[in-house]
PDB file of C-alpha atoms in Angstrom:
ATOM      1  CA  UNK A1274     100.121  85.979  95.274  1.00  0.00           C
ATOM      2  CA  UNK A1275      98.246  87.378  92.257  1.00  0.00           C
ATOM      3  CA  UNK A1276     101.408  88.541  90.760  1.00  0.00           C
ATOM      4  CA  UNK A1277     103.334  85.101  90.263  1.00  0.00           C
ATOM      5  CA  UNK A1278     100.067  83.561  89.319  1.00  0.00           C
ATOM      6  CA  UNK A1279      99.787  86.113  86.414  1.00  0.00           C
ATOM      7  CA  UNK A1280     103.686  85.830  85.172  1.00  0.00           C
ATOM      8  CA  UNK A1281     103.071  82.440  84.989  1.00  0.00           C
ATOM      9  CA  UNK A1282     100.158  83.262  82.641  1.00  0.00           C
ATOM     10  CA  UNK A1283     102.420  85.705  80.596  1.00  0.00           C
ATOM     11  CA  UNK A1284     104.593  83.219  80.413  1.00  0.00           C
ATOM     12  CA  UNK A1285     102.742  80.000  79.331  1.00  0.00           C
ATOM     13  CA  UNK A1286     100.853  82.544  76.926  1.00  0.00           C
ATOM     14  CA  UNK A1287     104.249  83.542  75.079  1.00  0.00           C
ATOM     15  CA  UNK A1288     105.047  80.023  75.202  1.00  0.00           C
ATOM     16  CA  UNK A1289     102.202  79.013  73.695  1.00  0.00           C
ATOM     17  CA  UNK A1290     102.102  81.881  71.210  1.00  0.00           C
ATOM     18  CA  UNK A1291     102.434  80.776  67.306  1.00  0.00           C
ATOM     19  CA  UNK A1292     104.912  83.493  66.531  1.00  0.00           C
ATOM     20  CA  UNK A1293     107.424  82.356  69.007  1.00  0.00           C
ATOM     21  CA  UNK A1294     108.157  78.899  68.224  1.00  0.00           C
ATOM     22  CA  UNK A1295     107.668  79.134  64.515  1.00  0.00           C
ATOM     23  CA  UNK A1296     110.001  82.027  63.951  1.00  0.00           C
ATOM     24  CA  UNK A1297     112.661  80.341  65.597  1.00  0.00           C
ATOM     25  CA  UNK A1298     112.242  77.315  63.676  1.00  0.00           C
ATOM     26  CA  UNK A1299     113.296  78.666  60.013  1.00  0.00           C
ATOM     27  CA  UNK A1300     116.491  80.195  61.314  1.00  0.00           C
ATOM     28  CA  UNK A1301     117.453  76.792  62.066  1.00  0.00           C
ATOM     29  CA  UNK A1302     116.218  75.348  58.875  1.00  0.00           C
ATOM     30  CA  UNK A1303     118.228  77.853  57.167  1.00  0.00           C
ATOM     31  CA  UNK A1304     121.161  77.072  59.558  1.00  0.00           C
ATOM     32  CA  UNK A1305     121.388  73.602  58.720  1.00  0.00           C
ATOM     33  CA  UNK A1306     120.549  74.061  54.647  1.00  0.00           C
ATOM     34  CA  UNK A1307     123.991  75.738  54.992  1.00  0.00           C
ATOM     35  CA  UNK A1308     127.348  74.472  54.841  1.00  0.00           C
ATOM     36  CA  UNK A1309     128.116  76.620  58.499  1.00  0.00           C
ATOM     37  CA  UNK A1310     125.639  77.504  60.539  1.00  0.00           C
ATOM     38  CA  UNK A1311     127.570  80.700  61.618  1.00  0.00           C
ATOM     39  CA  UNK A1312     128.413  82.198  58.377  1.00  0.00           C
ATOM     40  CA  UNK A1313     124.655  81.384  57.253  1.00  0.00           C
ATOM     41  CA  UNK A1314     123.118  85.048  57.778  1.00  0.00           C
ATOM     42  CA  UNK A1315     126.388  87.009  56.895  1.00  0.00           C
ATOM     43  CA  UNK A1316     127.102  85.157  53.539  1.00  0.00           C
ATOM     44  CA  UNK A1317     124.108  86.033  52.032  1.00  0.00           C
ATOM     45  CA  UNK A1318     124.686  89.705  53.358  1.00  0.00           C
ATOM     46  CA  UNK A1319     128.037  90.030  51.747  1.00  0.00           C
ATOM     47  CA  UNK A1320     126.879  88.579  48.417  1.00  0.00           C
ATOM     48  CA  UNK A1321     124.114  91.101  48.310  1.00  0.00           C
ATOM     49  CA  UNK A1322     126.555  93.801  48.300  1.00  0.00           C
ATOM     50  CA  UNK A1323     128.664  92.313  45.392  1.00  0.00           C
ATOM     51  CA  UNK A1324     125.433  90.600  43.894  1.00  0.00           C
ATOM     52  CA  UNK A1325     123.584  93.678  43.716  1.00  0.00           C
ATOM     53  CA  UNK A1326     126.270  95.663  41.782  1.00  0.00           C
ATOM     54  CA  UNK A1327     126.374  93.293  39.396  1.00  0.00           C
ATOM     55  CA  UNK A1328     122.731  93.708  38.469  1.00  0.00           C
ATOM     56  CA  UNK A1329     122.686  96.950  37.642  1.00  0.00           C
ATOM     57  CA  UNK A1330     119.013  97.099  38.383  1.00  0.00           C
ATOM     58  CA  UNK A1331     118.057  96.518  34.901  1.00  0.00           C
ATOM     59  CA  UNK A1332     115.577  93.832  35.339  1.00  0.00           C
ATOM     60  CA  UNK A1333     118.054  90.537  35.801  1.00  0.00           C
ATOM     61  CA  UNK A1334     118.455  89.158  39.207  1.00  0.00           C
ATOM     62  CA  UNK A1335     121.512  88.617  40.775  1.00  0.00           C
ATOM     63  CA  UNK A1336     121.283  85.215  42.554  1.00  0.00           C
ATOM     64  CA  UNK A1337     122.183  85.549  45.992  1.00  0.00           C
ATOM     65  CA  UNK A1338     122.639  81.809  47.342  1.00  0.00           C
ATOM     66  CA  UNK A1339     118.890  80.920  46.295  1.00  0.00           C
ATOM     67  CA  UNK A1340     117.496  84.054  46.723  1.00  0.00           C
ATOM     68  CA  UNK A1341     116.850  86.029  43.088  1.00  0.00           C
ATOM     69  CA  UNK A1342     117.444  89.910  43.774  1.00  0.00           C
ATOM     70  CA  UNK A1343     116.660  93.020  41.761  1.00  0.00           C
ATOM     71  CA  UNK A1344     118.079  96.291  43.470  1.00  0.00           C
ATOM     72  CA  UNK A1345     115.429  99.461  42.823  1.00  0.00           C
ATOM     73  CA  UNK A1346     117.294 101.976  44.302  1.00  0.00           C
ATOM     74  CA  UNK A1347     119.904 103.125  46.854  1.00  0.00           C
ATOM     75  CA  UNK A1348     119.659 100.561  49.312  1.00  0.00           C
ATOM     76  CA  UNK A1349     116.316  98.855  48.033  1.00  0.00           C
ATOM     77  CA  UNK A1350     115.954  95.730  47.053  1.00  0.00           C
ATOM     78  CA  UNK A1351     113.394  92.926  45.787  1.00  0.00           C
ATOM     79  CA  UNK A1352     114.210  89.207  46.771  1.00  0.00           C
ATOM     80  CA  UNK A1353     111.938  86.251  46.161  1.00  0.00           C
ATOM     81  CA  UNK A1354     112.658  84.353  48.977  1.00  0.00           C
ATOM     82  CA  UNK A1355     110.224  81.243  50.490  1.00  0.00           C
ATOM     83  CA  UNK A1356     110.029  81.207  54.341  1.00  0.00           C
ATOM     84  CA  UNK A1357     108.115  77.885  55.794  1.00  0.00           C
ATOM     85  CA  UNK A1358     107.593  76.517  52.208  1.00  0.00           C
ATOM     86  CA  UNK A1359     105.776  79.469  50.963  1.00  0.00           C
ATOM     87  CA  UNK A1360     107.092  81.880  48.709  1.00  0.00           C
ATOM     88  CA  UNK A1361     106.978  85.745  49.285  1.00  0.00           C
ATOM     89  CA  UNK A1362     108.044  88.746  47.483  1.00  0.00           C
ATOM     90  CA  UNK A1363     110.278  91.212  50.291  1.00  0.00           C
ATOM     91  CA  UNK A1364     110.651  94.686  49.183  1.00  0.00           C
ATOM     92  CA  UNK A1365     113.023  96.062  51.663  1.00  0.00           C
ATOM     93  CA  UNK A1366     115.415  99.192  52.643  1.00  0.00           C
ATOM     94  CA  UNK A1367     118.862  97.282  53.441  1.00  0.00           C
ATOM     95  CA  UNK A1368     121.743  99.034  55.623  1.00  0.00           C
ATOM     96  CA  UNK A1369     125.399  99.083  56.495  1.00  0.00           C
ATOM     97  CA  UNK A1370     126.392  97.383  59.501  1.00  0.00           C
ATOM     98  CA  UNK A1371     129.278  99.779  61.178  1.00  0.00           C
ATOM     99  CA  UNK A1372     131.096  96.915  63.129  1.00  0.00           C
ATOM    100  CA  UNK A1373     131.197  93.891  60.304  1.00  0.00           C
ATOM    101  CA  UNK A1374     130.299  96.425  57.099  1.00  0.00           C
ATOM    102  CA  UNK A1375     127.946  93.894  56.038  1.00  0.00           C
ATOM    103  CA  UNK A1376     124.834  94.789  54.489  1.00  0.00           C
ATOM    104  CA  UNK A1377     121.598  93.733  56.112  1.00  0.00           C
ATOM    105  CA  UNK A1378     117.732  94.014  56.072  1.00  0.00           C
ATOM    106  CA  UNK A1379     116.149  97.034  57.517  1.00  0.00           C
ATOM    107  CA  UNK A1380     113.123  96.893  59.459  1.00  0.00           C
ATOM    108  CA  UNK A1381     111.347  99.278  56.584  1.00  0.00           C
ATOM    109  CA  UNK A1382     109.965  96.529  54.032  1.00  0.00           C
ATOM    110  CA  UNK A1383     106.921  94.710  53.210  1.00  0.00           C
ATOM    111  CA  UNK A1384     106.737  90.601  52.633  1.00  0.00           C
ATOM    112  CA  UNK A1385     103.948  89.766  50.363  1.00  0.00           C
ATOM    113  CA  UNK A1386     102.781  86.117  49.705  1.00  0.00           C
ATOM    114  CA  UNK A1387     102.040  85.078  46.289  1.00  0.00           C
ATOM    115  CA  UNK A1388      98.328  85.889  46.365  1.00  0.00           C
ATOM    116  CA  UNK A1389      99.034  89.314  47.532  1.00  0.00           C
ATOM    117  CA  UNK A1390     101.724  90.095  44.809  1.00  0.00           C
ATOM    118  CA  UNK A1391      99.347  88.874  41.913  1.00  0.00           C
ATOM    119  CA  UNK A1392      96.911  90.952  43.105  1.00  0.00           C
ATOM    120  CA  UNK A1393      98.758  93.751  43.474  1.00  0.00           C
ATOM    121  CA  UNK A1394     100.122  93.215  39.834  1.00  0.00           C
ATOM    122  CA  UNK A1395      96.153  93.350  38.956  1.00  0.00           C
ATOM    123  CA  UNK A1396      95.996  96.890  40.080  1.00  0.00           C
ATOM    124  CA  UNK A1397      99.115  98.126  38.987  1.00  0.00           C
ATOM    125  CA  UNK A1398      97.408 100.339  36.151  1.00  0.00           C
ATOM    126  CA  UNK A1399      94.821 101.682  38.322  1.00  0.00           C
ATOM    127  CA  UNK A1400      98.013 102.729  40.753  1.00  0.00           C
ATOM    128  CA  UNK A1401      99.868 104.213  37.529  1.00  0.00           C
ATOM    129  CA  UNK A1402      96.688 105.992  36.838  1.00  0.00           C
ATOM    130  CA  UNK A1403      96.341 107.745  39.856  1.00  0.00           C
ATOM    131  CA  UNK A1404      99.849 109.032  39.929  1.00  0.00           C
ATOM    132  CA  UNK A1405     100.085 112.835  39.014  1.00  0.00           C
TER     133      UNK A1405
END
Protein backbone atom coordinates (compact mmCIF):
# COMPACT_ATOMS: atom_id res chain seq x y z
CA UNK A 1 0.00 0.00 0.00
CA UNK A 2 2.89 2.42 0.63
CA UNK A 3 3.83 2.31 -2.93
CA UNK A 4 0.56 3.79 -4.64
CA UNK A 5 0.30 6.17 -1.77
CA UNK A 6 3.81 7.54 -2.69
CA UNK A 7 3.21 7.68 -6.74
CA UNK A 8 0.41 9.55 -5.96
CA UNK A 9 2.75 11.95 -4.09
CA UNK A 10 5.24 11.96 -7.09
CA UNK A 11 2.64 12.67 -8.99
CA UNK A 12 0.64 15.56 -7.37
CA UNK A 13 4.29 16.94 -6.61
CA UNK A 14 5.18 17.14 -10.50
CA UNK A 15 1.84 18.43 -10.93
CA UNK A 16 2.19 20.93 -8.69
CA UNK A 17 5.76 21.75 -9.66
CA UNK A 18 6.31 25.48 -11.20
CA UNK A 19 8.48 24.23 -14.00
CA UNK A 20 5.91 21.99 -15.43
CA UNK A 21 3.00 24.04 -16.11
CA UNK A 22 4.83 27.21 -16.92
CA UNK A 23 7.11 25.74 -19.53
CA UNK A 24 4.36 24.40 -21.34
CA UNK A 25 2.55 27.53 -21.35
CA UNK A 26 5.01 29.74 -23.69
CA UNK A 27 5.13 27.08 -26.36
CA UNK A 28 1.59 27.74 -26.75
CA UNK A 29 1.89 31.44 -26.55
CA UNK A 30 4.36 31.21 -29.21
CA UNK A 31 2.05 28.75 -31.09
CA UNK A 32 -0.73 30.99 -31.31
CA UNK A 33 1.52 34.46 -31.94
CA UNK A 34 2.10 32.48 -35.18
CA UNK A 35 0.30 32.29 -38.28
CA UNK A 36 0.54 28.00 -37.94
CA UNK A 37 1.04 26.53 -35.00
CA UNK A 38 3.00 23.63 -36.69
CA UNK A 39 5.46 25.47 -38.70
CA UNK A 40 6.03 27.80 -35.49
CA UNK A 41 9.40 26.09 -34.16
CA UNK A 42 10.78 25.07 -37.68
CA UNK A 43 10.35 28.57 -39.33
CA UNK A 44 12.40 30.25 -37.10
CA UNK A 45 14.99 27.29 -37.49
CA UNK A 46 15.19 27.61 -41.20
CA UNK A 47 15.52 31.41 -41.12
CA UNK A 48 18.41 31.08 -38.76
CA UNK A 49 20.27 29.20 -41.27
CA UNK A 50 19.67 31.78 -44.11
CA UNK A 51 19.48 34.70 -41.45
CA UNK A 52 22.69 33.94 -40.02
CA UNK A 53 24.64 33.95 -43.35
CA UNK A 54 23.49 37.03 -44.07
CA UNK A 55 25.05 38.60 -40.99
CA UNK A 56 28.26 37.83 -41.49
CA UNK A 57 28.91 38.11 -37.80
CA UNK A 58 30.03 41.59 -38.04
CA UNK A 59 28.02 43.11 -35.35
CA UNK A 60 24.36 43.56 -37.26
CA UNK A 61 21.66 41.20 -36.38
CA UNK A 62 19.86 39.30 -38.67
CA UNK A 63 16.18 39.41 -37.59
CA UNK A 64 14.87 36.10 -37.30
CA UNK A 65 10.90 36.55 -36.98
CA UNK A 66 11.37 38.84 -33.74
CA UNK A 67 14.28 37.42 -32.54
CA UNK A 68 17.66 39.77 -33.31
CA UNK A 69 20.69 37.25 -33.94
CA UNK A 70 24.43 37.74 -34.13
CA UNK A 71 26.32 34.42 -35.15
CA UNK A 72 29.98 34.22 -33.13
CA UNK A 73 31.19 31.32 -34.58
CA UNK A 74 30.58 27.93 -36.25
CA UNK A 75 27.36 27.09 -34.99
CA UNK A 76 27.12 29.84 -32.15
CA UNK A 77 24.83 32.20 -31.90
CA UNK A 78 23.43 35.24 -29.70
CA UNK A 79 19.55 35.89 -29.84
CA UNK A 80 17.69 38.37 -27.69
CA UNK A 81 14.70 36.66 -27.26
CA UNK A 82 11.86 37.45 -24.22
CA UNK A 83 10.30 34.25 -22.74
CA UNK A 84 7.19 35.05 -20.19
CA UNK A 85 7.56 38.86 -20.80
CA UNK A 86 11.09 39.05 -19.75
CA UNK A 87 13.85 39.51 -21.94
CA UNK A 88 17.06 37.28 -21.94
CA UNK A 89 20.22 37.15 -23.78
CA UNK A 90 20.76 33.04 -25.13
CA UNK A 91 24.21 32.29 -26.12
CA UNK A 92 23.89 28.92 -27.62
CA UNK A 93 25.73 26.02 -29.78
CA UNK A 94 22.95 25.30 -32.59
CA UNK A 95 22.97 21.88 -34.69
CA UNK A 96 21.85 20.14 -37.83
CA UNK A 97 18.90 18.11 -37.62
CA UNK A 98 19.69 14.82 -39.95
CA UNK A 99 15.96 13.99 -40.77
CA UNK A 100 14.41 17.74 -41.58
CA UNK A 101 18.17 19.54 -42.02
CA UNK A 102 16.88 22.22 -39.97
CA UNK A 103 18.99 23.96 -37.64
CA UNK A 104 18.11 23.93 -33.98
CA UNK A 105 19.23 24.87 -30.39
CA UNK A 106 21.67 22.68 -28.65
CA UNK A 107 21.42 21.91 -25.15
CA UNK A 108 25.10 23.72 -24.64
CA UNK A 109 24.01 27.52 -23.99
CA UNK A 110 23.41 29.86 -21.27
CA UNK A 111 20.05 32.28 -20.97
CA UNK A 112 20.85 35.33 -19.05
CA UNK A 113 18.15 37.87 -17.89
CA UNK A 114 18.79 41.44 -18.27
CA UNK A 115 20.30 42.00 -14.82
CA UNK A 116 22.70 39.25 -15.36
CA UNK A 117 23.91 40.48 -18.86
CA UNK A 118 24.53 44.13 -17.52
CA UNK A 119 26.43 42.82 -14.99
CA UNK A 120 28.34 40.73 -16.82
CA UNK A 121 29.06 43.70 -19.29
CA UNK A 122 30.41 45.44 -15.87
CA UNK A 123 33.12 42.91 -15.62
CA UNK A 124 33.97 42.44 -19.02
CA UNK A 125 37.47 44.29 -18.55
CA UNK A 126 38.34 42.52 -15.49
CA UNK A 127 37.57 39.13 -17.75
CA UNK A 128 39.79 40.69 -20.69
CA UNK A 129 42.35 41.31 -18.08
CA UNK A 130 42.75 38.04 -16.88
CA UNK A 131 43.08 36.45 -20.24
CA UNK A 132 46.77 35.42 -21.07
Amino acid sequence: MPKPGKKRSKLDESSDSDSGPEDRTPVKSRKSDASSGSTAKTAPAKAGGAGAGRSGGGGNPAVEGQEPTWELGKMKKVKVREWRNQVFIDIREWYVDRSTMEEKPGKKGISLSAEQYQKFKTIIEEIDAALP
